[in-house]
mmCIF file of C-alpha atoms in Angstrom:
data_model
loop_
_atom_site.group_PDB
_atom_site.id
_atom_site.type_symbol
_atom_site.label_atom_id
_atom_site.label_comp_id
_atom_site.label_asym_id
_atom_site.label_seq_id
_atom_site.Cartn_x
_atom_site.Cartn_y
_atom_site.Cartn_z
ATOM 1 C CA MET A 1 108.816 123.092 -59.918
ATOM 2 C CA VAL A 2 110.650 125.495 -61.916
ATOM 3 C CA PRO A 3 111.021 124.501 -65.920
ATOM 4 C CA LYS A 4 114.426 124.600 -67.360
ATOM 5 C CA LYS A 5 115.705 126.975 -69.490
ATOM 6 C CA HIS A 6 116.339 125.631 -72.935
ATOM 7 C CA LYS A 7 120.250 125.789 -73.823
ATOM 8 C CA SER A 8 120.740 128.477 -76.698
ATOM 9 C CA LYS A 9 121.782 127.135 -79.819
ATOM 10 C CA ARG A 10 124.415 129.968 -80.284
ATOM 11 C CA LEU A 11 127.607 129.424 -81.314
ATOM 12 C CA THR A 12 131.110 130.977 -81.233
ATOM 13 C CA ILE A 13 132.325 131.783 -84.762
ATOM 14 C CA LYS A 14 135.400 129.699 -83.814
ATOM 15 C CA GLN A 15 133.049 126.522 -83.304
ATOM 16 C CA GLN A 16 131.276 127.206 -86.528
ATOM 17 C CA LYS A 17 134.093 127.428 -88.503
ATOM 18 C CA LYS A 18 135.232 123.899 -86.663
ATOM 19 C CA ILE A 19 131.741 122.472 -87.857
ATOM 20 C CA HIS A 20 132.130 123.640 -91.510
ATOM 21 C CA THR A 21 135.591 122.532 -92.014
ATOM 22 C CA ARG A 22 134.790 119.029 -90.562
ATOM 23 C CA ALA A 23 131.494 118.766 -92.916
ATOM 24 C CA ARG A 24 133.632 120.193 -95.828
ATOM 25 C CA GLU A 25 136.646 117.526 -95.179
ATOM 26 C CA LYS A 26 133.864 114.803 -95.074
ATOM 27 C CA HIS A 27 132.341 115.735 -98.229
ATOM 28 C CA ARG A 28 135.893 115.679 -99.547
ATOM 29 C CA LYS A 29 136.510 112.084 -98.430
ATOM 30 C CA ASP A 30 133.257 111.047 -99.835
ATOM 31 C CA ARG A 31 133.987 112.031 -103.230
ATOM 32 C CA ARG A 32 137.557 110.473 -103.168
ATOM 33 C CA GLU A 33 136.182 107.216 -102.273
ATOM 34 C CA ALA A 34 133.292 107.361 -105.051
ATOM 35 C CA LYS A 35 136.140 108.038 -107.417
ATOM 36 C CA LYS A 36 138.026 104.824 -106.400
ATOM 37 C CA ASN A 37 134.761 102.654 -106.108
ATOM 38 C CA PRO A 38 132.859 103.619 -108.854
ATOM 39 C CA GLN A 39 129.620 101.967 -107.733
ATOM 40 C CA ARG A 40 126.857 104.366 -109.708
ATOM 41 C CA LYS A 41 123.435 103.697 -108.669
ATOM 42 C CA LYS A 42 121.876 101.739 -111.652
ATOM 43 C CA ILE A 43 118.604 102.702 -112.872
ATOM 44 C CA LYS A 44 116.283 99.636 -113.176
ATOM 45 C CA LYS A 45 114.925 99.429 -116.634
ATOM 46 C CA ASP A 46 111.682 98.179 -117.730
ATOM 47 C CA PRO A 47 112.136 94.703 -118.432
ATOM 48 C CA GLY A 48 109.378 94.863 -120.859
ATOM 49 C CA ILE A 49 107.347 92.000 -122.222
ATOM 50 C CA PRO A 50 108.660 88.620 -121.761
ATOM 51 C CA ASN A 51 108.820 86.536 -124.945
ATOM 52 C CA LEU A 52 106.926 83.540 -123.325
ATOM 53 C CA LEU A 53 103.729 85.955 -122.921
ATOM 54 C CA PRO A 54 101.132 83.893 -125.047
ATOM 55 C CA PHE A 55 99.763 87.624 -126.304
ATOM 56 C CA LYS A 56 102.923 89.443 -126.674
ATOM 57 C CA ASP A 57 102.234 90.825 -130.189
ATOM 58 C CA LYS A 58 98.745 92.012 -129.064
ATOM 59 C CA VAL A 59 100.040 93.950 -126.167
ATOM 60 C CA LEU A 60 102.650 95.285 -128.169
ATOM 61 C CA LYS A 61 100.092 96.665 -130.496
ATOM 62 C CA GLU A 62 97.882 98.006 -128.002
ATOM 63 C CA ILE A 63 100.785 99.940 -126.513
ATOM 64 C CA GLU A 64 101.745 101.417 -130.037
ATOM 65 C CA ASP A 65 98.147 102.336 -130.726
ATOM 66 C CA HIS A 66 97.700 104.263 -127.173
ATOM 67 C CA ARG A 67 101.032 106.019 -128.129
ATOM 68 C CA GLU A 68 99.827 106.957 -131.702
ATOM 69 C CA ALA A 69 96.464 108.145 -130.127
ATOM 70 C CA VAL A 70 98.349 110.659 -127.871
ATOM 71 C CA ARG A 71 100.249 111.733 -130.540
ATOM 72 C CA GLU A 72 97.397 112.486 -132.894
ATOM 73 C CA GLU A 73 95.599 114.134 -129.754
ATOM 74 C CA LYS A 74 98.686 116.226 -129.252
ATOM 75 C CA GLN A 75 98.954 116.838 -133.031
ATOM 76 C CA ARG A 76 95.008 118.024 -133.304
ATOM 77 C CA GLN A 77 95.320 120.315 -130.034
ATOM 78 C CA LYS A 78 98.217 122.010 -131.714
ATOM 79 C CA ASP A 79 96.134 122.310 -134.999
ATOM 80 C CA ALA A 80 93.254 123.842 -133.114
ATOM 81 C CA ARG A 81 95.727 126.317 -131.393
ATOM 82 C CA ASN A 82 97.234 127.324 -134.498
ATOM 83 C CA GLN A 83 93.771 127.846 -136.301
ATOM 84 C CA LEU A 84 92.320 130.167 -133.232
ATOM 85 C CA HIS A 85 95.602 131.901 -133.679
ATOM 86 C CA ASN A 86 95.270 132.484 -137.325
ATOM 87 C CA SER A 87 91.337 133.454 -137.133
ATOM 88 C CA ASN A 88 92.489 135.993 -134.402
ATOM 89 C CA ARG A 89 95.325 137.736 -136.490
ATOM 90 C CA ASN A 90 92.724 137.679 -139.718
ATOM 91 C CA MET A 91 95.836 137.514 -141.844
ATOM 92 C CA ASP A 92 94.316 135.368 -144.519
ATOM 93 C CA VAL A 93 93.814 138.225 -147.010
ATOM 94 C CA ILE A 94 96.045 141.123 -147.046
ATOM 95 C CA PRO A 95 94.585 144.224 -149.115
ATOM 96 C CA LYS A 96 96.946 145.284 -151.927
ATOM 97 C CA THR A 97 95.395 148.691 -152.841
ATOM 98 C CA LEU A 98 93.632 151.560 -151.058
ATOM 99 C CA ALA A 99 90.461 150.928 -152.142
ATOM 100 C CA GLU A 100 90.705 146.932 -150.952
ATOM 101 C CA LEU A 101 91.880 148.205 -147.718
ATOM 102 C CA ALA A 102 88.851 150.927 -147.655
ATOM 103 C CA SER A 103 86.155 148.433 -148.829
ATOM 104 C CA ASP A 104 87.631 145.804 -146.079
ATOM 105 C CA ALA A 105 87.514 148.476 -143.490
ATOM 106 C CA GLN A 106 83.495 149.160 -144.015
ATOM 107 C CA LYS A 107 82.774 145.650 -144.147
ATOM 108 C CA ARG A 108 84.350 145.372 -140.882
ATOM 109 C CA ASP A 109 82.851 148.423 -139.377
ATOM 110 C CA ALA A 110 79.499 147.107 -140.419
ATOM 111 C CA ALA A 111 79.934 143.725 -138.737
ATOM 112 C CA TYR A 112 80.875 145.313 -135.705
ATOM 113 C CA GLU A 113 78.144 147.623 -135.639
ATOM 114 C CA LEU A 114 75.925 144.728 -136.065
ATOM 115 C CA GLU A 115 77.682 142.693 -133.378
ATOM 116 C CA HIS A 116 77.206 145.452 -130.883
ATOM 117 C CA ASP A 117 73.830 146.472 -131.898
ATOM 118 C CA SER A 118 72.502 143.533 -130.499
ATOM 119 C CA ASP A 119 75.013 143.368 -127.445
ATOM 120 C CA SER A 120 73.601 146.152 -125.848
ATOM 121 C CA ASP A 121 71.382 144.235 -123.293
ATOM 122 C CA MET A 122 74.542 142.275 -122.419
ATOM 123 C CA GLU A 123 76.862 145.655 -122.013
ATOM 124 C CA VAL A 124 74.411 146.649 -119.183
ATOM 125 C CA ALA A 125 74.967 143.032 -117.550
ATOM 126 C CA GLU A 126 78.609 143.623 -118.214
ATOM 127 C CA ILE A 127 78.397 147.011 -116.416
ATOM 128 C CA ALA A 128 76.576 145.205 -113.515
ATOM 129 C CA GLU A 129 78.762 142.564 -113.342
ATOM 130 C CA GLY A 130 81.775 145.180 -113.016
ATOM 131 C CA ALA A 131 80.235 146.663 -110.228
ATOM 132 C CA VAL A 132 80.089 143.592 -108.338
ATOM 133 C CA VAL A 133 84.055 142.674 -109.297
ATOM 134 C CA GLY A 134 84.957 146.500 -108.904
ATOM 135 C CA ARG A 135 85.739 147.492 -112.120
ATOM 136 C CA ARG A 136 82.923 149.747 -112.902
ATOM 137 C CA ASP A 137 84.188 153.316 -113.988
ATOM 138 C CA ASN A 138 82.467 155.725 -111.629
ATOM 139 C CA SER A 139 82.859 158.930 -113.348
ATOM 140 C CA LYS A 140 80.151 161.325 -114.416
ATOM 141 C CA ARG A 141 80.935 160.708 -118.181
ATOM 142 C CA ALA A 142 80.001 156.822 -117.407
ATOM 143 C CA TYR A 143 76.855 158.014 -115.625
ATOM 144 C CA TYR A 144 75.760 160.367 -118.026
ATOM 145 C CA ARG A 145 76.323 157.766 -120.948
ATOM 146 C CA GLU A 146 74.297 155.097 -119.307
ATOM 147 C CA PHE A 147 71.676 157.852 -118.481
ATOM 148 C CA GLN A 148 71.384 158.888 -122.015
ATOM 149 C CA LYS A 149 71.126 155.013 -123.254
ATOM 150 C CA VAL A 150 68.047 154.877 -120.670
ATOM 151 C CA VAL A 151 66.550 157.715 -121.870
ATOM 152 C CA GLN A 152 66.467 156.773 -125.248
ATOM 153 C CA HIS A 153 65.086 153.730 -124.680
ATOM 154 C CA ALA A 154 62.434 155.050 -122.545
ATOM 155 C CA ASP A 155 58.613 154.761 -123.618
ATOM 156 C CA VAL A 156 57.547 157.318 -120.485
ATOM 157 C CA ILE A 157 59.993 159.621 -118.411
ATOM 158 C CA LEU A 158 58.767 160.613 -114.766
ATOM 159 C CA GLU A 159 60.003 163.446 -113.177
ATOM 160 C CA VAL A 160 59.830 163.398 -109.388
ATOM 161 C CA LEU A 161 59.909 166.404 -107.383
ATOM 162 C CA ASP A 162 60.448 166.034 -103.533
ATOM 163 C CA ALA A 163 60.324 169.096 -100.877
#
């Protein structure tokens, strides 16, 4: 048995317009009826706690305590964000003279040197991780820089000659 072909859903422009017009008229009629009979959907309000509940005061106090705890938590998080933002900006002390600016720069430079000298092992791990992720710099300069680090830290250097 030959299966039936599906009927096409194509319509002529006249039919499309006719459907669109009828839909528009229906929506217009519905809007007019809504104006005549304003029966809006009422949102059911929470009835709250009945007055006959024996421990109504305790329940209300628990609800208020919970709201206060949420408020305090939000405030604490906001303060932590602001503190982190301000510590990153480091705008607590603004040097006023050129000498203060120079001394501040020297202090930060010394702190940077101390921080990055101890991180040399971490830097190698970062490069290895970058190779896995695909962020590694494959240039000759980067290779030479790594080679210089290895040579400086090496106790013995072997040169292998292969024919």
